[in-house]
Tab-separated table of N, CA and C in Angstrom:
chain	number	residue	atom	x	y	z
I	105	MET	N	-139.924	34.349	22.936
I	105	MET	CA	-139.352	33.231	23.128
I	105	MET	C	-138.261	33.131	22.846
I	106	ARG	N	-136.948	34.285	22.984
I	106	ARG	CA	-136.031	33.838	22.943
I	106	ARG	C	-135.538	34.494	24.783
I	107	GLU	N	-136.434	34.881	25.207
I	107	GLU	CA	-135.964	35.013	26.978
I	107	GLU	C	-136.085	33.409	27.374
I	108	LEU	N	-137.573	32.570	26.810
I	108	LEU	CA	-137.704	31.776	27.768
I	108	LEU	C	-136.503	30.619	26.868
I	109	ILE	N	-136.310	30.608	26.076
I	109	ILE	CA	-134.847	29.823	25.396
I	109	ILE	C	-134.016	29.685	26.725
I	110	GLU	N	-133.178	31.001	26.736
I	110	GLU	CA	-132.764	31.688	27.773
I	110	GLU	C	-133.082	30.802	29.017
I	111	HIS	N	-134.026	31.121	29.691
I	111	HIS	CA	-134.279	30.856	31.150
I	111	HIS	C	-133.842	29.498	30.784
I	112	ALA	N	-134.302	28.332	29.930
I	112	ALA	CA	-134.749	27.167	29.866
I	112	ALA	C	-133.329	26.425	29.717
I	113	LYS	N	-132.569	27.233	29.394
I	113	LYS	CA	-130.771	26.656	29.607
I	113	LYS	C	-130.379	27.192	30.664
I	114	GLU	N	-130.483	28.073	31.241
I	114	GLU	CA	-130.436	28.710	32.938
I	114	GLU	C	-131.173	27.481	33.952
I	115	HIS	N	-132.243	26.797	33.734
I	115	HIS	CA	-133.112	26.658	35.066
I	115	HIS	C	-132.594	25.175	34.638
I	116	ASN	N	-133.037	24.302	33.691
I	116	ASN	CA	-132.849	22.919	33.259
I	116	ASN	C	-132.521	22.570	31.881
I	117	ALA	N	-131.309	22.668	31.467
I	117	ALA	CA	-130.699	22.745	30.163
I	117	ALA	C	-130.506	20.912	30.415
I	118	LYS	N	-131.345	20.110	30.839
I	118	LYS	CA	-131.103	18.793	30.961
I	118	LYS	C	-132.471	18.308	30.426
I	119	TYR	N	-133.578	19.056	30.645
I	119	TYR	CA	-134.828	19.122	30.341
I	119	TYR	C	-135.512	20.195	30.055
I	120	PRO	N	-134.959	21.266	29.189
I	120	PRO	CA	-135.367	22.444	28.567
I	120	PRO	C	-136.667	22.789	27.924
I	121	PHE	N	-137.898	22.301	28.621
I	121	PHE	CA	-139.222	22.804	28.894
I	121	PHE	C	-139.505	23.770	29.546
I	122	ALA	N	-139.921	24.833	28.761
I	122	ALA	CA	-140.055	25.907	29.628
I	122	ALA	C	-141.224	26.800	29.221
I	123	ALA	N	-142.171	27.709	30.002
I	123	ALA	CA	-143.505	28.297	29.196
I	123	ALA	C	-143.241	29.127	30.439
I	124	MET	N	-144.106	30.103	29.770
I	124	MET	CA	-144.592	31.331	30.206
I	124	MET	C	-145.744	32.116	30.012
I	125	VAL	N	-146.633	32.171	30.636
I	125	VAL	CA	-148.042	32.914	30.674
I	125	VAL	C	-148.112	34.295	30.512
I	126	VAL	N	-148.658	34.969	29.367
I	126	VAL	CA	-148.182	36.523	29.354
I	126	VAL	C	-149.312	37.157	29.072
I	127	ASP	N	-149.845	38.391	29.551
I	127	ASP	CA	-151.279	38.924	28.772
I	127	ASP	C	-151.324	39.410	27.673
I	128	GLU	N	-152.375	39.978	27.237
I	128	GLU	CA	-152.580	40.751	25.785
I	128	GLU	C	-151.631	41.587	25.290
I	129	HIS	N	-150.831	42.322	26.241
I	129	HIS	CA	-149.643	43.470	26.131
I	129	HIS	C	-148.879	42.573	26.227
I	130	GLY	N	-148.897	41.551	26.559
I	130	GLY	CA	-147.307	40.857	26.729
I	130	GLY	C	-146.917	41.001	27.504
I	131	HIS	N	-146.593	41.617	28.986
I	131	HIS	CA	-146.610	41.294	30.233
I	131	HIS	C	-146.625	40.089	30.483
I	132	GLU	N	-145.941	39.496	30.824
I	132	GLU	CA	-145.469	38.041	32.047
I	132	GLU	C	-145.939	38.402	32.978
I	133	LEU	N	-147.262	37.133	33.194
I	133	LEU	CA	-147.629	36.690	34.721
I	133	LEU	C	-146.693	35.677	35.160
I	134	CYS	N	-146.385	35.137	34.215
I	134	CYS	CA	-145.760	33.610	35.410
I	134	CYS	C	-145.059	32.884	34.309
I	135	ARG	N	-144.052	32.094	34.805
I	135	ARG	CA	-143.688	31.500	33.870
I	135	ARG	C	-143.147	29.515	34.550
I	136	GLY	N	-143.051	28.463	34.247
I	136	GLY	CA	-141.965	27.261	34.586
I	136	GLY	C	-141.848	26.399	33.858
I	137	ILE	N	-140.865	26.086	34.348
I	137	ILE	CA	-140.204	25.061	34.139
I	137	ILE	C	-139.950	23.635	34.320
I	138	ASN	N	-139.713	22.475	33.251
I	138	ASN	CA	-139.973	21.455	33.791
I	138	ASN	C	-139.415	21.047	35.306
I	139	ARG	N	-139.984	20.561	36.168
I	139	ARG	CA	-139.588	19.826	37.506
I	139	ARG	C	-140.337	18.205	37.104
I	140	SER	N	-139.703	17.218	36.254
I	140	SER	CA	-140.765	16.087	36.213
I	140	SER	C	-139.588	15.425	37.184
I	141	GLN	N	-138.670	15.776	37.865
I	141	GLN	CA	-137.767	15.005	38.312
I	141	GLN	C	-138.452	14.920	40.736
I	142	ASP	N	-139.008	16.280	40.328
I	142	ASP	CA	-139.592	16.023	41.502
I	142	ASP	C	-140.993	15.726	41.432
I	143	SER	N	-141.824	15.608	40.242
I	143	SER	CA	-142.809	15.054	40.215
I	143	SER	C	-143.780	15.243	38.606
I	144	PRO	N	-143.923	13.536	38.354
I	144	PRO	CA	-143.935	13.582	37.229
I	144	PRO	C	-145.007	13.979	35.823
I	145	VAL	N	-145.814	15.070	37.045
I	145	VAL	CA	-146.938	16.266	35.954
I	145	VAL	C	-146.175	17.491	36.276
I	146	LEU	N	-145.110	17.440	36.914
I	146	LEU	CA	-144.904	19.128	36.588
I	146	LEU	C	-144.092	19.468	35.713
I	147	HIS	N	-144.389	19.424	34.424
I	147	HIS	CA	-143.736	19.850	33.005
I	147	HIS	C	-143.936	21.531	33.262
I	148	GLY	N	-143.347	22.513	32.076
I	148	GLY	CA	-143.070	23.264	32.557
I	148	GLY	C	-144.919	24.249	32.021
I	149	GLU	N	-145.864	24.041	31.447
I	149	GLU	CA	-146.634	24.803	30.799
I	149	GLU	C	-148.124	24.378	32.500
I	150	ILE	N	-147.574	22.810	33.091
I	150	ILE	CA	-148.269	23.345	34.748
I	150	ILE	C	-147.961	23.952	35.451
I	151	GLU	N	-146.635	23.959	35.223
I	151	GLU	CA	-146.242	24.339	36.436
I	151	GLU	C	-146.293	26.266	36.343
I	152	ALA	N	-146.701	27.065	35.058
I	152	ALA	CA	-146.524	28.019	35.012
I	152	ALA	C	-148.130	28.527	34.724
I	153	ILE	N	-149.112	27.801	34.497
I	153	ILE	CA	-150.633	27.824	34.990
I	153	ILE	C	-150.326	27.600	36.017
I	154	GLN	N	-150.003	26.710	37.276
I	154	GLN	CA	-150.109	26.958	38.635
I	154	GLN	C	-149.473	28.339	39.058
I	155	ARG	N	-148.371	28.705	38.760
I	155	ARG	CA	-147.547	29.708	39.125
I	155	ARG	C	-148.973	30.963	39.394
I	156	CYS	N	-149.461	31.583	38.162
I	156	CYS	CA	-150.340	31.982	37.719
I	156	CYS	C	-151.117	31.782	38.762
I	157	VAL	N	-152.148	31.038	39.206
I	157	VAL	CA	-153.469	30.755	40.065
I	157	VAL	C	-152.665	31.041	41.478
I	158	ASP	N	-151.097	30.749	42.096
I	158	ASP	CA	-150.944	30.348	43.003
I	158	ASP	C	-150.499	32.330	43.636
I	159	THR	N	-149.928	33.232	42.347
I	159	THR	CA	-149.495	34.061	42.917
I	159	THR	C	-150.718	35.167	42.427
I	160	HIS	N	-151.804	35.042	41.368
I	160	HIS	CA	-152.694	36.092	40.661
I	160	HIS	C	-154.512	35.640	41.470
I	161	THR	N	-154.666	34.786	42.476
I	161	THR	CA	-155.866	34.318	42.811
I	161	THR	C	-156.623	34.050	41.278
I	162	ASN	N	-157.569	32.945	41.174
I	162	ASN	CA	-157.941	32.539	40.352
I	162	ASN	C	-159.111	33.297	39.798
I	163	GLU	N	-159.701	34.294	40.942
I	163	GLU	CA	-160.692	34.594	40.410
I	163	GLU	C	-160.592	35.739	39.555
I	164	LYS	N	-159.200	36.569	39.892
I	164	LYS	CA	-158.875	37.456	38.765
I	164	LYS	C	-158.083	37.495	37.291
I	165	LEU	N	-157.721	36.289	37.898
I	165	LEU	CA	-157.135	35.909	36.195
I	165	LEU	C	-157.908	35.780	35.202
I	166	GLN	N	-157.680	35.872	34.185
I	166	GLN	CA	-158.048	36.040	33.011
I	166	GLN	C	-157.726	35.814	31.809
I	167	TRP	N	-158.133	34.490	31.780
I	167	TRP	CA	-157.526	32.953	30.991
I	167	TRP	C	-157.636	33.342	29.446
I	168	SER	N	-158.279	34.079	29.100
I	168	SER	CA	-159.319	33.929	27.759
I	168	SER	C	-158.360	34.573	27.201
I	169	ARG	N	-157.831	35.714	27.416
I	169	ARG	CA	-157.309	37.043	27.136
I	169	ARG	C	-155.803	36.203	27.249
I	170	TYR	N	-154.930	35.405	27.860
I	170	TYR	CA	-153.443	34.854	28.073
I	170	TYR	C	-153.133	34.215	26.679
I	171	THR	N	-151.638	34.316	26.471
I	171	THR	CA	-150.946	33.670	25.721
I	171	THR	C	-150.327	32.798	26.337
I	172	LEU	N	-150.291	31.565	26.013
I	172	LEU	CA	-149.024	29.953	27.051
I	172	LEU	C	-147.788	30.535	26.066
I	173	LEU	N	-146.448	30.498	26.375
I	173	LEU	CA	-145.908	30.277	25.401
I	173	LEU	C	-144.829	28.848	25.859
I	174	THR	N	-144.182	28.122	24.723
I	174	THR	CA	-143.672	26.837	25.917
I	174	THR	C	-142.459	26.746	24.215
I	175	THR	N	-141.241	25.968	24.955
I	175	THR	CA	-140.545	25.857	24.050
I	175	THR	C	-140.671	24.403	23.236
I	176	ALA	N	-141.744	24.219	23.788
I	176	ALA	CA	-141.813	22.734	23.040
I	176	ALA	C	-143.218	22.325	22.493
I	177	GLU	N	-144.017	22.162	21.516
I	177	GLU	CA	-144.867	21.869	21.342
I	177	GLU	C	-145.917	21.219	23.157
I	178	PRO	N	-146.954	21.757	23.514
I	178	PRO	CA	-147.307	20.600	24.352
I	178	PRO	C	-147.774	19.369	24.283
I	179	CYS	N	-147.884	18.782	25.269
I	179	CYS	CA	-147.876	17.065	25.520
I	179	CYS	C	-149.926	16.837	25.555
I	180	PRO	N	-150.262	15.987	25.593
I	180	PRO	CA	-151.842	16.044	25.852
I	180	PRO	C	-152.307	16.510	27.162
I	181	MET	N	-151.341	16.040	28.332
I	181	MET	CA	-151.996	16.694	29.426
I	181	MET	C	-151.706	18.045	29.407
I	182	CYS	N	-150.403	18.721	29.035
I	182	CYS	CA	-150.509	19.866	28.900
I	182	CYS	C	-150.801	21.074	28.394
I	183	GLN	N	-151.739	20.299	26.916
I	183	GLN	CA	-152.324	21.115	26.206
I	183	GLN	C	-153.920	20.878	26.665
I	184	GLY	N	-154.001	19.339	27.364
I	184	GLY	CA	-155.398	19.505	28.612
I	184	GLY	C	-155.653	20.773	29.455
I	185	ALA	N	-154.701	20.711	30.200
I	185	ALA	CA	-154.334	21.842	31.259
I	185	ALA	C	-154.950	23.266	30.898
I	186	ILE	N	-154.179	23.419	29.328
I	186	ILE	CA	-154.417	24.778	28.879
I	186	ILE	C	-155.768	25.387	28.444
I	187	LEU	N	-156.352	23.804	27.709
I	187	LEU	CA	-158.301	23.799	27.725
I	187	LEU	C	-158.960	23.775	28.349
I	188	TRP	N	-157.988	23.373	29.670
I	188	TRP	CA	-159.482	23.573	30.950
I	188	TRP	C	-159.516	24.745	31.617
I	189	ALA	N	-158.016	25.601	31.488
I	189	ALA	CA	-157.870	27.271	31.941
I	189	ALA	C	-158.650	27.905	30.909
I	190	GLY	N	-158.993	27.616	29.484
I	190	GLY	CA	-159.443	28.482	29.121
I	190	GLY	C	-158.564	29.630	28.257
I	191	ILE	N	-156.912	28.896	28.677
I	191	ILE	CA	-156.395	29.980	27.966
I	191	ILE	C	-156.300	30.179	26.479
I	192	LYS	N	-156.307	31.274	25.566
I	192	LYS	CA	-156.859	31.901	24.565
I	192	LYS	C	-156.080	31.210	23.186
I	193	ARG	N	-154.266	31.402	23.332
I	193	ARG	CA	-153.717	30.585	22.729
I	193	ARG	C	-152.235	30.067	22.767
I	194	VAL	N	-151.421	29.746	22.296
I	194	VAL	CA	-150.423	28.603	22.687
I	194	VAL	C	-149.254	29.078	21.392
I	195	VAL	N	-148.217	29.562	21.253
I	195	VAL	CA	-147.131	29.692	21.352
I	195	VAL	C	-145.653	28.629	21.665
I	196	TYR	N	-145.714	27.952	20.230
I	196	TYR	CA	-144.686	27.079	20.350
I	196	TYR	C	-142.995	26.844	19.731
I	197	GLY	N	-142.561	26.363	20.082
I	197	GLY	CA	-141.366	26.218	19.146
I	197	GLY	C	-141.065	24.379	18.708
I	198	THR	N	-140.501	23.880	19.424
I	198	THR	CA	-140.064	22.339	19.029
I	198	THR	C	-141.123	21.340	18.813
I	199	SER	N	-142.478	20.853	17.962
I	199	SER	CA	-142.617	19.774	17.676
I	199	SER	C	-142.428	19.051	18.524
I	200	ILE	N	-143.675	18.067	18.931
I	200	ILE	CA	-144.033	16.946	19.101
I	200	ILE	C	-142.473	15.883	18.564
I	201	GLU	N	-143.071	16.321	17.346
I	201	GLU	CA	-142.358	14.990	16.223
I	201	GLU	C	-140.776	15.507	16.565
I	202	HIS	N	-140.275	16.586	16.870
I	202	HIS	CA	-139.230	16.614	16.411
I	202	HIS	C	-138.350	16.296	17.648
I	203	LEU	N	-139.187	16.122	19.013
I	203	LEU	CA	-138.719	15.580	20.056
I	203	LEU	C	-138.732	14.150	20.731
I	204	THR	N	-139.348	13.401	19.413
I	204	THR	CA	-139.504	11.932	19.442
I	204	THR	C	-138.244	11.844	18.462
I	205	GLU	N	-137.571	12.486	17.520
I	205	GLU	CA	-136.581	12.398	16.783
I	205	GLU	C	-135.637	12.135	17.627
I	206	LYS	N	-135.947	12.992	18.776
I	206	LYS	CA	-134.103	13.320	19.478
I	206	LYS	C	-133.890	12.483	21.008
I	207	GLY	N	-134.758	11.580	20.558
I	207	GLY	CA	-134.899	10.654	21.817
I	207	GLY	C	-135.905	10.949	23.080
I	208	PHE	N	-136.732	11.286	22.944
I	208	PHE	CA	-137.541	12.318	24.012
I	208	PHE	C	-138.467	11.274	23.902
I	209	GLY	N	-139.385	11.178	25.138
I	209	GLY	CA	-140.719	9.569	25.121
I	209	GLY	C	-141.794	11.021	25.065
I	210	GLN	N	-142.638	10.401	24.011
I	210	GLN	CA	-143.903	11.279	23.751
I	210	GLN	C	-144.853	10.363	23.603
I	211	ILE	N	-146.510	11.237	24.181
I	211	ILE	CA	-147.293	10.578	23.778
I	211	ILE	C	-148.106	11.104	22.313
I	212	GLN	N	-147.954	10.427	21.412
I	212	GLN	CA	-148.121	11.240	20.365
I	212	GLN	C	-149.399	11.098	19.536
I	213	LEU	N	-149.561	12.223	20.844
I	213	LEU	CA	-151.230	13.168	19.949
I	213	LEU	C	-150.409	14.684	19.716
I	214	THR	N	-150.826	15.719	19.285
I	214	THR	CA	-150.351	16.618	19.087
I	214	THR	C	-151.437	17.722	19.546
I	215	SER	N	-150.754	18.966	20.131
I	215	SER	CA	-151.796	19.690	20.856
I	215	SER	C	-153.045	19.636	19.300
I	216	ARG	N	-152.145	20.203	18.347
I	216	ARG	CA	-153.541	20.433	17.739
I	216	ARG	C	-154.795	19.106	17.838
I	217	GLU	N	-154.393	18.333	17.719
I	217	GLU	CA	-155.469	16.614	17.749
I	217	GLU	C	-156.090	16.950	18.814
I	218	VAL	N	-155.641	16.969	20.165
I	218	VAL	CA	-156.059	17.640	21.555
I	218	VAL	C	-156.988	18.707	21.460
I	219	ASN	N	-157.227	19.993	20.770
I	219	ASN	CA	-157.287	20.888	20.675
I	219	ASN	C	-158.677	20.658	20.085
I	220	ARG	N	-158.599	19.900	18.695
I	220	ARG	CA	-159.851	19.575	18.361
I	220	ARG	C	-160.576	18.527	18.622
I	221	ALA	N	-160.309	17.837	20.289
I	221	ALA	CA	-161.137	16.830	20.807
I	221	ALA	C	-162.446	16.851	22.080
I	222	SER	N	-161.704	18.763	21.911
I	222	SER	CA	-162.497	19.176	23.203
I	222	SER	C	-163.687	20.215	22.700
I	223	ASP	N	-164.881	19.635	23.580
I	223	ASP	CA	-166.015	20.439	22.841
I	223	ASP	C	-166.249	21.695	24.229
I	224	PHE	N	-165.284	22.378	24.472
I	224	PHE	CA	-165.570	23.377	25.671
I	224	PHE	C	-165.013	24.552	25.266
I	225	HIS	N	-163.559	23.916	24.512
I	225	HIS	CA	-162.604	25.296	24.194
I	225	HIS	C	-162.105	25.219	22.978
I	226	LYS	N	-161.496	26.052	22.139
I	226	LYS	CA	-160.525	26.421	21.441
I	226	LYS	C	-159.332	26.566	21.632
I	227	THR	N	-158.325	26.722	21.734
I	227	THR	CA	-156.560	27.557	21.976
I	227	THR	C	-156.795	27.487	20.423
I	228	GLU	N	-156.035	28.970	20.519
I	228	GLU	CA	-155.290	29.347	18.913
I	228	GLU	C	-153.840	28.181	19.156
I	229	ILE	N	-153.221	27.502	18.092
I	229	ILE	CA	-152.573	27.427	18.229
I	229	ILE	C	-151.423	27.546	16.953
I	230	ILE	N	-150.217	28.394	18.103
I	230	ILE	CA	-149.345	28.983	16.676
I	230	ILE	C	-147.900	27.898	16.791
I	231	GLY	N	-147.164	27.044	16.128
I	231	GLY	CA	-146.553	26.394	16.276
I	231	GLY	C	-145.214	26.639	15.424
I	232	GLY	N	-143.710	26.304	16.291
I	232	GLY	CA	-142.853	26.590	14.668
I	232	GLY	C	-142.080	27.941	14.970
I	233	VAL	N	-142.452	28.488	15.833
I	233	VAL	CA	-141.837	30.062	16.156
I	233	VAL	C	-140.245	29.818	17.031
I	234	LEU	N	-139.016	30.148	16.452
I	234	LEU	CA	-137.987	30.342	16.665
I	234	LEU	C	-137.485	28.736	16.494
I	235	GLU	N	-138.528	28.247	15.571
I	235	GLU	CA	-137.672	26.366	16.411
I	235	GLU	C	-136.360	26.180	15.797
I	236	LYS	N	-135.504	26.457	14.731
I	236	LYS	CA	-134.164	26.603	15.201
I	236	LYS	C	-133.718	26.483	16.291
I	237	GLN	N	-133.852	27.353	17.195
I	237	GLN	CA	-132.996	27.667	18.226
I	237	GLN	C	-133.566	26.960	19.421
I	238	THR	N	-135.210	26.552	19.079
I	238	THR	CA	-135.465	25.828	20.136
I	238	THR	C	-134.978	23.641	19.714
I	239	ASP	N	-135.459	24.208	18.450
I	239	ASP	CA	-134.734	22.661	18.279
I	239	ASP	C	-133.629	22.352	18.652
I	240	GLN	N	-132.276	23.526	18.562
I	240	GLN	CA	-131.032	22.941	18.948
I	240	GLN	C	-130.982	22.799	20.158
I	241	LEU	N	-132.185	23.936	21.080
I	241	LEU	CA	-131.477	23.608	22.671
I	241	LEU	C	-132.389	22.320	23.370
I	242	PHE	N	-132.888	21.024	22.248
I	242	PHE	CA	-133.309	20.355	22.586
I	242	PHE	C	-132.343	19.077	21.703
I	243	ARG	N	-131.593	19.363	21.158
I	243	ARG	CA	-130.557	18.773	20.264
I	243	ARG	C	-128.917	18.713	21.422
I	244	GLN	N	-129.092	19.584	21.781
I	244	GLN	CA	-127.771	20.079	22.706
I	244	GLN	C	-127.560	19.268	23.939
I	245	GLN	N	-129.550	19.314	24.569
I	245	GLN	CA	-129.606	17.976	25.915
I	245	GLN	C	-129.392	16.836	25.157
I	246	ASN	N	-129.595	16.312	23.898
I	246	ASN	CA	-129.297	15.013	24.038
I	246	ASN	C	-127.637	14.326	23.866
I	247	THR	N	-127.114	15.616	23.225
I	247	THR	CA	-125.790	15.129	23.935
I	247	THR	C	-125.262	15.005	24.769
I	248	LYS	N	-125.444	15.781	26.124
I	248	LYS	CA	-125.041	15.487	27.161
I	248	LYS	C	-125.136	14.386	27.990
């Protein structure tokens, strides 16, 4: 997560939503950064998933063994993509609630609520990892 925080600061400090997919050994497969200025659907999680597909060919990807790390809780669109991919685990820093408090527009459905609504896959969700550091990342953005 520390590496992802630095990546977000370096590559999109204005919208520091970054994500990384790692295998069961913690080896990075791909990463993404928020590029919503280019397309409204290019959130960090979506870009990371797409980069995995572009780099590794979908047939060889073993999504059910992977973890997606992200600086902020996945929005409903991103959590939906995570579920469709069949990713085993999501680890995030800042919550949707905190993002809302800091002025980031959000759809008020948590990743856990989206996860519960799925009848075909469940993702393990771990929130609040390095939350103080990721919260600071989004606070700094809000003051620029």
